[in-house]
XYZ file of C-alpha atoms in Angstrom:
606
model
C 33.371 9.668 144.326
C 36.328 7.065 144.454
C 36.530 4.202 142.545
C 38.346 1.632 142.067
C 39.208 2.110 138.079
C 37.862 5.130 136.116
C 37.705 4.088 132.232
C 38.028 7.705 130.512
C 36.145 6.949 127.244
C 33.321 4.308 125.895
C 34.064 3.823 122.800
C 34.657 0.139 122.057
C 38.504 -0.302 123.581
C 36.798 1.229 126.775
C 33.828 -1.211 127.153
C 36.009 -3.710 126.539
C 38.292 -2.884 129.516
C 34.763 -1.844 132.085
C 33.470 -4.801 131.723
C 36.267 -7.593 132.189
C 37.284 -5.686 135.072
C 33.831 -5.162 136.059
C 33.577 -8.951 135.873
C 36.334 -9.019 138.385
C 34.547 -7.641 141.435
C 36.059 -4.291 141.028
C 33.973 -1.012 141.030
C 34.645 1.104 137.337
C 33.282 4.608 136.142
C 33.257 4.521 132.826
C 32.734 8.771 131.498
C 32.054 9.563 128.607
C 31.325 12.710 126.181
C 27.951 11.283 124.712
C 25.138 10.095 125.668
C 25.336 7.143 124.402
C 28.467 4.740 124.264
C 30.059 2.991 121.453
C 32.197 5.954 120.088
C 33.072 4.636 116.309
C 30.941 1.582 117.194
C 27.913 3.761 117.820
C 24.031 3.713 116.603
C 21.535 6.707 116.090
C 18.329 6.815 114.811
C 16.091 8.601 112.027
C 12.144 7.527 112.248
C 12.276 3.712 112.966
C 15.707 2.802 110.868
C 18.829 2.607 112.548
C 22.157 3.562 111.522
C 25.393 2.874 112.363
C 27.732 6.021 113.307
C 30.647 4.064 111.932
C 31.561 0.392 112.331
C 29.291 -1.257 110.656
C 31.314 -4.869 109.188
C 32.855 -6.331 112.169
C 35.570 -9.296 112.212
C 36.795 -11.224 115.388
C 33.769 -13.488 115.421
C 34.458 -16.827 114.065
C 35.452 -19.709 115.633
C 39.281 -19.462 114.296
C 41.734 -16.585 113.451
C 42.384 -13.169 115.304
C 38.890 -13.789 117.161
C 38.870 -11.110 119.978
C 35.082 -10.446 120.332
C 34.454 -13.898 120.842
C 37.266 -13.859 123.155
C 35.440 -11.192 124.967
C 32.023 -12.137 125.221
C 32.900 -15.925 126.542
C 34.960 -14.101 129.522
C 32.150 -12.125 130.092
C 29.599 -14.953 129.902
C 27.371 -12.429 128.128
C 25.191 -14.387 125.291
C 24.896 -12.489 122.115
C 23.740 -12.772 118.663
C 25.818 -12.500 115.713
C 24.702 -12.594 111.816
C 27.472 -13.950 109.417
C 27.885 -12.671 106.191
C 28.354 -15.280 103.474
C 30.776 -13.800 101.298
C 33.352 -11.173 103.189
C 32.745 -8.686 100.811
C 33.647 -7.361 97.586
C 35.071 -4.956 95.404
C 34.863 -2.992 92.216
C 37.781 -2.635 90.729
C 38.445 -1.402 87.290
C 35.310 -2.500 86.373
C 35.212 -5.571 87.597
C 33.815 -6.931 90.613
C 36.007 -9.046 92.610
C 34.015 -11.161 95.506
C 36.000 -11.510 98.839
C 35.202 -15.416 99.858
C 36.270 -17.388 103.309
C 37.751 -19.638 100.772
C 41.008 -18.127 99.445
C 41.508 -20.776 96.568
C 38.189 -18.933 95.582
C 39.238 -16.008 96.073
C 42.819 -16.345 94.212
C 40.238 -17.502 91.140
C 38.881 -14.122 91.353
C 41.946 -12.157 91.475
C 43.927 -14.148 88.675
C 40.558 -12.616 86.448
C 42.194 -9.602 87.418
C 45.647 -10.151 86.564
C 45.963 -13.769 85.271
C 49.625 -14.023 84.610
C 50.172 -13.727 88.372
C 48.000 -16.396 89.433
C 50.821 -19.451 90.025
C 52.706 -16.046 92.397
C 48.820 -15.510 94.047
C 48.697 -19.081 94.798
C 52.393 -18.880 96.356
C 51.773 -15.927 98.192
C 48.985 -16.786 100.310
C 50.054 -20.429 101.291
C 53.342 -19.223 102.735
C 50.708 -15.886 104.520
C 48.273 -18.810 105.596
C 50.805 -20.959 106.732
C 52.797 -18.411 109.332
C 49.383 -16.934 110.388
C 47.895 -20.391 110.978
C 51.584 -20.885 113.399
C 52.026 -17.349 114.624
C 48.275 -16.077 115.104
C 45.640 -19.502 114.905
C 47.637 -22.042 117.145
C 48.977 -20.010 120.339
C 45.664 -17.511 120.742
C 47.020 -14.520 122.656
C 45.092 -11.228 122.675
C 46.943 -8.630 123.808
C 48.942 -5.336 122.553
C 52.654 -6.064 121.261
C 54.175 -4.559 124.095
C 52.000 -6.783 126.149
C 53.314 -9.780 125.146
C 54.221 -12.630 127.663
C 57.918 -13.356 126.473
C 58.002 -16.949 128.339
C 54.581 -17.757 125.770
C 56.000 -16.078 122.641
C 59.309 -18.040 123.032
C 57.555 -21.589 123.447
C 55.559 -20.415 120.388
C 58.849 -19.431 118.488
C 60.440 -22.650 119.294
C 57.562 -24.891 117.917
C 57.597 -23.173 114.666
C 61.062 -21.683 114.550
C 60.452 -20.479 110.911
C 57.232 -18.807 110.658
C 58.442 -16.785 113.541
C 61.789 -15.494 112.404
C 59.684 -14.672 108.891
C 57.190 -13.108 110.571
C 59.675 -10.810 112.843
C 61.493 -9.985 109.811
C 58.654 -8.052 108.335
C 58.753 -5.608 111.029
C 60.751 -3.273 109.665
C 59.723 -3.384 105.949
C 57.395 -2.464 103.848
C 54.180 -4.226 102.546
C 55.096 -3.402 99.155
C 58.786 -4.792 99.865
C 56.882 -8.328 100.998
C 54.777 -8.061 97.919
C 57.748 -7.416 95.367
C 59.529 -11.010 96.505
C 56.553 -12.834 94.995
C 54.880 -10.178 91.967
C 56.256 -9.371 89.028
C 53.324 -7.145 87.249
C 53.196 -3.775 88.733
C 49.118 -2.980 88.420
C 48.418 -5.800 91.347
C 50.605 -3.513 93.604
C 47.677 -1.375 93.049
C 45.212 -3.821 93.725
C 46.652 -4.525 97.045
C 47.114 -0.850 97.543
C 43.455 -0.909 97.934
C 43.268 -3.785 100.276
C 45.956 -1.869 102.757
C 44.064 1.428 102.385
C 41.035 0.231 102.937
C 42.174 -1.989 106.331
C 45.059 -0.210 107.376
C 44.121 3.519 106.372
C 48.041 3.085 104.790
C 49.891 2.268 101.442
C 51.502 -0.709 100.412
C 54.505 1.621 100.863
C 53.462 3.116 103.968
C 52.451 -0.313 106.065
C 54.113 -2.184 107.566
C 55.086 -6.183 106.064
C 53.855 -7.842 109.656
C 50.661 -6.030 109.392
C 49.883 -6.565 105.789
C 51.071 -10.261 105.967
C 48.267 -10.962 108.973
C 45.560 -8.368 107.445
C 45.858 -10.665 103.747
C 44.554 -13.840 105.305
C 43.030 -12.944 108.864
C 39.692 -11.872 106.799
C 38.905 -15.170 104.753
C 40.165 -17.000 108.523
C 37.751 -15.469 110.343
C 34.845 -14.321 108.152
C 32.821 -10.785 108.131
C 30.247 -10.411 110.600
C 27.209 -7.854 111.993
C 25.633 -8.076 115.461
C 22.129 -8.907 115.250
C 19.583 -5.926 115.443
C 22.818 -3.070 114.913
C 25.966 -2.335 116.464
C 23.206 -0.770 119.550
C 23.041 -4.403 120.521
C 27.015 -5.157 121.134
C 28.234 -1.961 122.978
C 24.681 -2.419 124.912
C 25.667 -5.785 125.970
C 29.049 -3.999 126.873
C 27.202 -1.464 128.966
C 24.827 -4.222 130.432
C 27.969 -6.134 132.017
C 29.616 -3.449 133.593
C 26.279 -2.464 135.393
C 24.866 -5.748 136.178
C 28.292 -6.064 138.232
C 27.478 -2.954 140.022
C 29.309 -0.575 138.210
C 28.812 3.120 136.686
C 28.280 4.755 133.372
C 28.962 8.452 133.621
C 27.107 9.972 130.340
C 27.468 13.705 128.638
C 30.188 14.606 131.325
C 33.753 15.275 129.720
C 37.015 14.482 131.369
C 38.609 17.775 130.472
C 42.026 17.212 133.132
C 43.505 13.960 134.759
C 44.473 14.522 137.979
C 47.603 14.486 140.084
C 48.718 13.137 143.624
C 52.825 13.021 144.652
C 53.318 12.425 141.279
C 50.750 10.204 140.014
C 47.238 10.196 138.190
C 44.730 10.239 141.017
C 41.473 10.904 139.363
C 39.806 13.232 137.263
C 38.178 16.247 136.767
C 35.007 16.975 134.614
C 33.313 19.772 132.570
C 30.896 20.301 135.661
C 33.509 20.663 138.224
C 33.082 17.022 139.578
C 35.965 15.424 141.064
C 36.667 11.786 140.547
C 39.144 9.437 142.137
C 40.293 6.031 141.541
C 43.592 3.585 142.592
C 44.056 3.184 138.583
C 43.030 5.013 135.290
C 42.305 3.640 131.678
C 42.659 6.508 128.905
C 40.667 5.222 125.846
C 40.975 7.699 123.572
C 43.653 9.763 121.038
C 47.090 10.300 122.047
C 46.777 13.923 120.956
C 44.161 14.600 123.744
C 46.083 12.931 126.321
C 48.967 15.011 125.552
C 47.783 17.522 124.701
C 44.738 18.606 126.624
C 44.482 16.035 129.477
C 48.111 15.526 131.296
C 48.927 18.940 133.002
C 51.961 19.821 131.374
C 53.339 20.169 134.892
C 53.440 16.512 134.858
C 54.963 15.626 131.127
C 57.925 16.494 129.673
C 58.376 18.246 126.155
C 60.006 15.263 124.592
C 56.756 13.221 125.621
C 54.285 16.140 123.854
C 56.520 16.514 120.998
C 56.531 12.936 120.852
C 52.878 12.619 120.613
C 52.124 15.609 118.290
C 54.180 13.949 115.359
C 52.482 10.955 115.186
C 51.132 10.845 112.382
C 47.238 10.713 112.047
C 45.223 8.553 108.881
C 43.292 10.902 106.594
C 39.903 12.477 107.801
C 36.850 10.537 106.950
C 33.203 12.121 106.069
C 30.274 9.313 106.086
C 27.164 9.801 104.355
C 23.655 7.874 105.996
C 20.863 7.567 103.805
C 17.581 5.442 103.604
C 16.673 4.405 100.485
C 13.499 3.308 98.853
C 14.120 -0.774 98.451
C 14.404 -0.976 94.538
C 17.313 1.252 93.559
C 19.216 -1.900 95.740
C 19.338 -4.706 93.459
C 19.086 -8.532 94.886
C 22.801 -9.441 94.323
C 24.042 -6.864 96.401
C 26.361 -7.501 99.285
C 26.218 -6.064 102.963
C 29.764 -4.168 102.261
C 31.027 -3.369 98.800
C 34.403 -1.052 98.580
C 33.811 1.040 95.543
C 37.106 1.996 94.282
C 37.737 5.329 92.371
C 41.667 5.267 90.200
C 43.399 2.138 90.400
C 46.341 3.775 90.317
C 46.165 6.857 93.268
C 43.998 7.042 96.389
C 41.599 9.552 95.713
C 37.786 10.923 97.567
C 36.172 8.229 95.227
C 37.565 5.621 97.533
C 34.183 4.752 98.887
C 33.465 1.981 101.346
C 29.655 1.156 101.006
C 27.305 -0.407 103.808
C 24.335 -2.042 103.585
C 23.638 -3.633 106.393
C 19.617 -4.162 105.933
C 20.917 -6.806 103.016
C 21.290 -9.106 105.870
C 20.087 -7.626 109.245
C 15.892 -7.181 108.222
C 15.070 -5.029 111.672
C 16.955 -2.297 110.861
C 14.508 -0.189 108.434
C 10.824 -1.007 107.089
C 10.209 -3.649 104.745
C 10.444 -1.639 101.826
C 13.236 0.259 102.650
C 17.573 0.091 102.486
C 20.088 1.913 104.393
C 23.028 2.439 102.754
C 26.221 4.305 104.568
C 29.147 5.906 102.470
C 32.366 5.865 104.010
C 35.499 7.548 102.469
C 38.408 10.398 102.582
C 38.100 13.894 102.864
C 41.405 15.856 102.028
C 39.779 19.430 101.941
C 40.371 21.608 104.928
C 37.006 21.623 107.240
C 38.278 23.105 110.021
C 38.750 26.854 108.706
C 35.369 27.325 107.417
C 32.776 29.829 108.618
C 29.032 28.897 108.975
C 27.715 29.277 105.595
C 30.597 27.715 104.107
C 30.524 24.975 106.190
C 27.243 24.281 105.108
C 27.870 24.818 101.306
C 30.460 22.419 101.613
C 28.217 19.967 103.044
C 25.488 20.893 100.472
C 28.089 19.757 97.667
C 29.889 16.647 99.592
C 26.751 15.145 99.907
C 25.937 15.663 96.129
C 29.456 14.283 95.262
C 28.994 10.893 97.355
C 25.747 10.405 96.112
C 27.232 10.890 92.776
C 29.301 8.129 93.547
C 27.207 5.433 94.899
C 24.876 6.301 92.012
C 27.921 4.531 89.851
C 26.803 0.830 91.516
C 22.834 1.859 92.454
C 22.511 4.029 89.140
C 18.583 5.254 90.484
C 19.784 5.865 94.381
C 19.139 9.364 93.689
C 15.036 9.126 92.494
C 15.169 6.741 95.525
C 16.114 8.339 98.057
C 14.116 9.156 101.554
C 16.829 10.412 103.485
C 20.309 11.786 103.479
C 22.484 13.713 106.266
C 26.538 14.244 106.117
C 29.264 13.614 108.781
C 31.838 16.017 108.145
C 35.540 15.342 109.649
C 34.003 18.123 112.389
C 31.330 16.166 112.754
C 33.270 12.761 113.726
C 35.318 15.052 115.945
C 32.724 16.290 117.936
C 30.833 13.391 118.413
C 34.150 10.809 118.909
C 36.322 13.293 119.991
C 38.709 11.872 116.970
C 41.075 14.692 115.914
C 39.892 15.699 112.647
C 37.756 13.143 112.064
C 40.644 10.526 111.745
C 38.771 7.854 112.798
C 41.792 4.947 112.808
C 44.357 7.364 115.147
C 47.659 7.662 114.130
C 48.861 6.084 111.101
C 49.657 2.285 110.909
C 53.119 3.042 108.587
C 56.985 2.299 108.782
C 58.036 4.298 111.600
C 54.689 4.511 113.654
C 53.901 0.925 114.671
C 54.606 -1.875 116.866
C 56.296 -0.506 120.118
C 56.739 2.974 118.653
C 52.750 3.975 119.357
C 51.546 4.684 122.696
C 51.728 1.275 124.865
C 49.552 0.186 127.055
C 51.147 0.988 130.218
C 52.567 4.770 130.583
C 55.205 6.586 132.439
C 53.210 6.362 135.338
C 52.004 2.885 137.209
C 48.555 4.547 137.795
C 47.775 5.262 133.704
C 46.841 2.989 131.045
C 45.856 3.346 127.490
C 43.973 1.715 124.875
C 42.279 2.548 121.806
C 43.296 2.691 118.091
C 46.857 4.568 119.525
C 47.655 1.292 121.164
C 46.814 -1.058 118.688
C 48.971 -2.615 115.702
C 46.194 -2.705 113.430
C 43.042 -1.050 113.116
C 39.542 -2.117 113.000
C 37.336 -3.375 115.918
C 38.869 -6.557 116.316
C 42.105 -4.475 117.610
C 40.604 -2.056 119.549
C 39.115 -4.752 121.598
C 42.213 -6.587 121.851
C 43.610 -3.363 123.402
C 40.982 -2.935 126.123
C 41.547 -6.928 126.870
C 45.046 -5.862 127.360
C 44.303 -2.324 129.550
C 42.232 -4.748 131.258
C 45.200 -7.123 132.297
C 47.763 -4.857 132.951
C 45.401 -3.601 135.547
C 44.689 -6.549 136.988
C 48.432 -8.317 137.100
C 49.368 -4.939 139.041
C 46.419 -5.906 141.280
C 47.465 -9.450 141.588
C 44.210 -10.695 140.350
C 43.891 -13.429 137.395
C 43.705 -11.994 133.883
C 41.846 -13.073 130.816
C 43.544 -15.597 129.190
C 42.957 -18.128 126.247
C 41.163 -21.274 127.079
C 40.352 -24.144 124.554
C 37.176 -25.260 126.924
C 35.500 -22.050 127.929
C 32.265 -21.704 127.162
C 30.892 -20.312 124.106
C 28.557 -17.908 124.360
C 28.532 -16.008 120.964
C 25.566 -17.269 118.325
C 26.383 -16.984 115.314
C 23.234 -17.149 112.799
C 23.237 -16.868 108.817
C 21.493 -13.901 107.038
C 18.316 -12.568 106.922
C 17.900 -11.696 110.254
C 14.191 -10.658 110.275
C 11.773 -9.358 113.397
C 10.175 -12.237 114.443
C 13.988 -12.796 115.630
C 14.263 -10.271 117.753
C 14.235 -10.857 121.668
C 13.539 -14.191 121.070
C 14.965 -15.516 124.156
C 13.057 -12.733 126.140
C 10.169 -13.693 127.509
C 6.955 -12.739 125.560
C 6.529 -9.853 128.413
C 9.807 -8.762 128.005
C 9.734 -8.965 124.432
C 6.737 -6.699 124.420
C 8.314 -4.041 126.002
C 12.011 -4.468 124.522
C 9.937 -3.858 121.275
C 8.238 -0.525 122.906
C 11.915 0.785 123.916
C 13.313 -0.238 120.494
C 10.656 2.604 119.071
C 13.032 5.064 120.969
C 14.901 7.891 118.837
C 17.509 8.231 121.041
C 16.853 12.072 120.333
C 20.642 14.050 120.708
C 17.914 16.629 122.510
C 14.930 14.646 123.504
C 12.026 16.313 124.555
C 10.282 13.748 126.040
C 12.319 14.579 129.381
C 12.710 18.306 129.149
C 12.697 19.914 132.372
C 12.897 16.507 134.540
C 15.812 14.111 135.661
C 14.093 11.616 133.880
C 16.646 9.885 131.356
C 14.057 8.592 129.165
C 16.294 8.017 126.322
C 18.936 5.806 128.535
C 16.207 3.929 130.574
C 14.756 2.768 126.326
C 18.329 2.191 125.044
C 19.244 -0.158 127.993
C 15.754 -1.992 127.839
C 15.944 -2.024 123.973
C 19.454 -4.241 124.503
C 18.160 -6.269 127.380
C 19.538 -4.156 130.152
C 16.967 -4.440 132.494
C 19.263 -3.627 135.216
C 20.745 -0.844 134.128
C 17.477 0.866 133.266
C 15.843 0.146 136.519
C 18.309 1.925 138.231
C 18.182 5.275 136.283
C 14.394 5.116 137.160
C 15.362 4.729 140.259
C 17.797 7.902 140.313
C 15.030 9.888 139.364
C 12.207 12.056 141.177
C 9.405 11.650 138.303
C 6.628 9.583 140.280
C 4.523 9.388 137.049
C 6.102 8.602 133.739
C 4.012 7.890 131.660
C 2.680 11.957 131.858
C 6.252 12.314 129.790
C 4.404 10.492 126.976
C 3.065 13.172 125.039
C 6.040 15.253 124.911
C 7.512 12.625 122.379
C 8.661 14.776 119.150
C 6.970 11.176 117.499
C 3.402 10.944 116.284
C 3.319 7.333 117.345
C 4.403 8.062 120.896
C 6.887 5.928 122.995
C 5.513 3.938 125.653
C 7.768 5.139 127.754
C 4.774 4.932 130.956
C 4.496 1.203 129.773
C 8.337 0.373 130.223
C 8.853 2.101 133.492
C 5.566 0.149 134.655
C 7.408 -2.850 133.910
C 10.779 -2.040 135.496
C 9.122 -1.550 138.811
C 7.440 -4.835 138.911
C 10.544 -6.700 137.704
C-alpha cells in the first residue's frame, strides 16, 4: 500500500509524530514489532494488575517548564487525565532520605541536611539555574530537537536576555561537574549530584554535559512529576486513538526489517512477511544502530556514516523487576518513585529506581494489593549465555533486587504474590533497544547536541526521532523529538507546523492522588463505561488464546475499547470474518472470562 508517511516504530517519539501528522489530513502507517504500542512507555498485564514495561514517572505535564505532553495533547485536542504527584520524589541517600519538592527553597532545606556547610553555595546555585531556565526554557516555549531550532526565534530570545543565553551556550562544551565546581567546595555533594545525573541522564557529572545538567537541576521542581490516570495503557492509547480516528493505520507484530530505495531515495519499506510499503516520506523512530546497521542497505550509506553510528556510545543495560505485593510490606509514607541509592561514592547494580505507582493511581491492582517495579543497571554480559544459564542468572538477579528493595520494604519478601525479571535480552526483544539500553546512546561530552543523529538525514525522504535525536532523555524528550519529526515533515510539505500558542486550548486534566475506580471512564457514558470496564478485564495475552485459529484480534479490539478507542476497535471487528464472537468466550486462559461477545455487541450498534 502507499501512504503518505510511514512512522517505522510506536514507541512514544513515534506516536507522537502519527498523530500530529495524522491531525493534519495526511494518511500514516505506523509498524511496529509488538502488538501493542508504547515501546518503553508500554503496559502488560498479570491477573487484573497492570504494570508498566518501563516509564512509569512522567514529566512534561504542568502548566510551566519543558511541558511537551501538554504541548501535545492540546494540538491534538485529545482530552486526557493526568494524576500529579505531590512531592517529585525522593531519595535515600546515605541513610537519609532526601524528599524531592516543586518548591526548591524546600528542597535546598533538605539537601543542606545533607551537607550543611554548602547550603549559602545550594542557595546560589539554583537561583542563577532557575533564573536562565525561567529566560532560556519557560518564557520563549519551543519544542523541538537542537538542530531544529528556528534561528530567527532563538536570536529574538537571545537578544531579550542577552546573558542567560551566552551562559547557557557556554555550557555546551563542559562538563556538569566543571559547572558544579564554580559554586561547591565539599567534594561528597559531587556525589550527590552524581546520582541526580545518573539517574536522569544515564551519565556522570563528568560524563554530561553542563547545558543538560543545568536544565535537568530545575526543570523537575518547574514542572512537577506526573502518572496518566489508569497506567501508561491510557496515554499511548490516546496516541493510537488519534491517529485512527483521522483515518489512519496501525500496522502491529510486522517488523520493518529493510527501508527501501528509489533513484536514490527511501521509498518505502519492506517487512518480515514480504509486504511492501510505500510512502512520499519516512519517520525512523528507533536506535541509530538498527538504522545503520540493519535497515539502510549498505548500498545506500557510506562507511564513514556506519562507523559513525557504531561508536556512539550506548547508556548501560537496564534489567527491571515487576512484582505485586501483598499491601502491608508498603508502609503509608511511601512515595510513588523512590531512587534507592547503593555507594555514594561509585555507580554500582544497587542503583535502584523504585515504582510504585498504586500509591497514587488505586485501579491498577486490588485493594489489598501494591505493585512495585525495580529499575536499575546490569553490567554482566547477558548476551553470551546458553539456556540454562540464562535462566540461573535470572533465578539469582531476581533474588539480588529483591534483596535490595527489601532494604526500604524490609518484609517485601513474606509479601510477595508475584515476581518476573526483564533481562537486558528481554528489553531488547520486546523494544528492540540494543542491549537493553533503554536511553540510546549516551548523553556525555562528545555525544550530544548536534553530534547525535538529527532529525533530518542525508536524504530529504528520512527522518528520525527517538532517544538518538534527543538532548536529554526521558519521555518529555522523546516527545519533543516526534513534535519535531513531525514538523520537518510538514514544512517540506508546506503545511503549518505545531507551534507554541499562549491561548490554545487546554485539554490535559490534571487531578491530585488517589485516583480510585469509581474514576474511571467517568466521562463515558454509563453504557460505555460498562463495557470499557469489560475490555479493561483483558490480559493482553503476548499469545492469547481467546483468538487462536481466527482473524479475530480480540486482544486489540479490548485494548482500544479499554482506552476509549471506539473507533479503532470497530474497525478491526470489521476486518474480520468471525460472525459470532462471543463463541471466542470460552477460550479465555481466565476463569472469569472476558466479555469479549458483550463488547463486539456494542461496537456494532455504536
Amino acid at each position: 500500500m502507499h501512504f503518505d508517511v510511514i512512522v517505522i516504530g510506536s514507541g512514544l517519539s513515534g506516536l507522537s509524530a502519527a498523530s500530529l501528522l495524522a491531525k493534519r489530513g495526511l494518511t500514516i502507517a505506523t509498524i511496529d514489532k509488538s502488538y501493542c504500542p508504547g515501546g518503553s512507555c508500554g503496559a502488560f498485564k498479570r491477573g487484573d494488575a497492570i504494570f508498566d514495561q518501563g516509564s512509569s514517572m512522567l514529566f512534561g505535564w504542568g502548566e510551566k517548564g519543558f511541558n511537551a505532553h501538554r504541548f501535545l495533547f492540546n494540538c491534538l485536542e485529545e482530552p486526557i487525565t493526568i494524576i500529579q504527584h505531590d512531592l517529585l520524589y525522593c531519595v535515600h541517600y546515605d541513610g537519609k532520605k532526601v524528599n524531592f519538592y516543586p518548591s526548591i527553597a524546600q528542597f535546598i532545606d533538605e539537601v543542606a541536611t545533607l551537607f550543611p556547610g554548602q547550603r549559602d553555595n545550594l542557595v546560589r546555585f539554583y537561583a542563577d539555574m532557575q533564573s536562565m531556565y525561567e529566560h532560556v526554557m519557560v518564557e520563549n516555549p519551543s519544542y523541538t530537537t537542537p538542530d531544529e531550532v528556528d534561528k530567527k526565534a532563538a536570536l529574538k530570545s537571545l537578544l531579550r536576555h542577552p546573558f542567560s543565553y551566552i551562559r547557557f551556550l557556554s555550557y555546551m562544551n563542559v562538563s556538569a561537574k566543571a559547572l558544579l565546581s564554580k559554586y561547591f567546595t565539599d567534594e561528597a555533594i559531587f556525589n550527590f549530584f552524581d546520582k541526580l545525573t545518573s539517574t536522569y541522564c544515564y551519565a556522570t557529572v563528568e560524563e554530561s554535559p553542563a547545558i543538560l545538567a543545568s536544565v535537568m537541576f530545575v526543570d523537575n521542581h518547574a514542572g512537577g512529576s506526573y502518572y496518566p490516570a489508569g497506567s501508561t495503557l491510557q496515554l499511548t492509547g490516546a496516541l493510537e486513538k488519534v491517529i485512527e480516528e483521522h483515518g489512519s493505520t496501525m500496522i502491529a507484530e510486522r517488523e520493518v526489517v529493510s527501508i527501501l530505495f528509489d533513484h536514490g531515495k527511501p521509498s518505502g519499506v519492506l517487512l518480515d512477511d514480504k509486504t511492501v510499503h510505500t510512502a512520499e516520506q519516512i519517520i525512523y523512530s528507533g536506535t541509530v544502530w538498527n538504522l545503520y546497521g540493519k535497515l539502510l542497505p549498505h548500498s545506500e550509506t557510506t562507511k564513514k556514516q556506519r562507523i559513525w553510528a557504531e561508536n556512539q556510545e550506548p547508556t548501560y543495560p537496564s534489567v527491571v523487576l515487576y512484582t505485586l505485593v501483598d499491601k502491608e510490606a508498603v508502609d503509608d509514607g511511601t512515595l510513588a518513585v523512590e531512587m534507592l541509592v547503593g555507594r555514594p561514592d561509585a555507580l554500582d547494580e544497587e542503583e535502584v529506581t523504585a515504582y510504585i505507582p498504586s500509591v497514587d493511581d488505586k485501579t491498577l491492582c486490588a485493594d489489598d494489593e501494591h505493585i512495585v517495579l525495580a529499575i536499575g543497571p546490569s553490567f554482566g554480559d547477558w548476551a553470551s549465555l546458553d539456556p540454562d544459564a540464562y535462566r540461573q542468572r535470572k533465578e539469582r538477579e531476581t533474588k539480588r533486587l529483591l534483596g535490595v528493595l527489601a532494604k526500604r520494604f524490609p518484609t517485601i519478601k513474606e509479601h510477595l504474590r508475584h515476581a518476573e525479571l526483564a533481562t537486558p535480552r528481554t528489553i531488547e526483544r520486546f523494544t528492540m533497544k540494543n542491549g537493553g539500553a533503554v536511553a540510546g546512546p549516551k548523553q556525555m561530552l562528545g555525544n550530544h547536541m548536534f553530534k547525535r543523529q538529527h532529525i533530518r538525514t542525508a536524504w530529504d525522504t528520512l527522518f528520525c526521532c527517538g532517544e538518538s535525536t534527543m538532548m536529554g532523555t526521558g519521555t518529555p524528550t522523546v516527545t519533543t523529538s516526534g513534535i519535531a519529526a513531525a514538523n520537518a515533515v510538514l514544512s517540506k510539505r508546506g503545511l503549518e507546523p505545531y507551534l507554541y500558542q499562549p491561548d490554545r486550548k487546554e485539554y490535559v486534566h490534571l487531578i491530585k492522588a488517589p485516583f480510585t475506580s469509581d474514576q474511571l471512564y467517568a466521562s463515558s457514558n454509563a453504557q460505555q463505561r460498562e463495557v470499557q470496564l469489560l475490555a479493561r478485564r483483558c490480559q493482553l495475552c503476548e499469545h492469547p488464546s481467546c483468538s487462536q485459529g481466527t482473524d479475530l484480534d480480540v486482544r486489540g479490539i479490548m485494548r482500544r475499547v479499554t482506552v476509549g478507542n471506539i473507533v479503532g476497535a470497530k474497525r478491526k471487528l470489521g476486518e474480520s470474518s468471525v460472525q459470532n464472537p462471543e463463541t471466542l468466550e470460552p477460550n479465555c486462559i481466565r476463569e472469569e472470562k472476558v466479555a469479549i461477545g458483550k463488547v463486539c455487541e456494542y461496537l456494532k450498534d455504536c
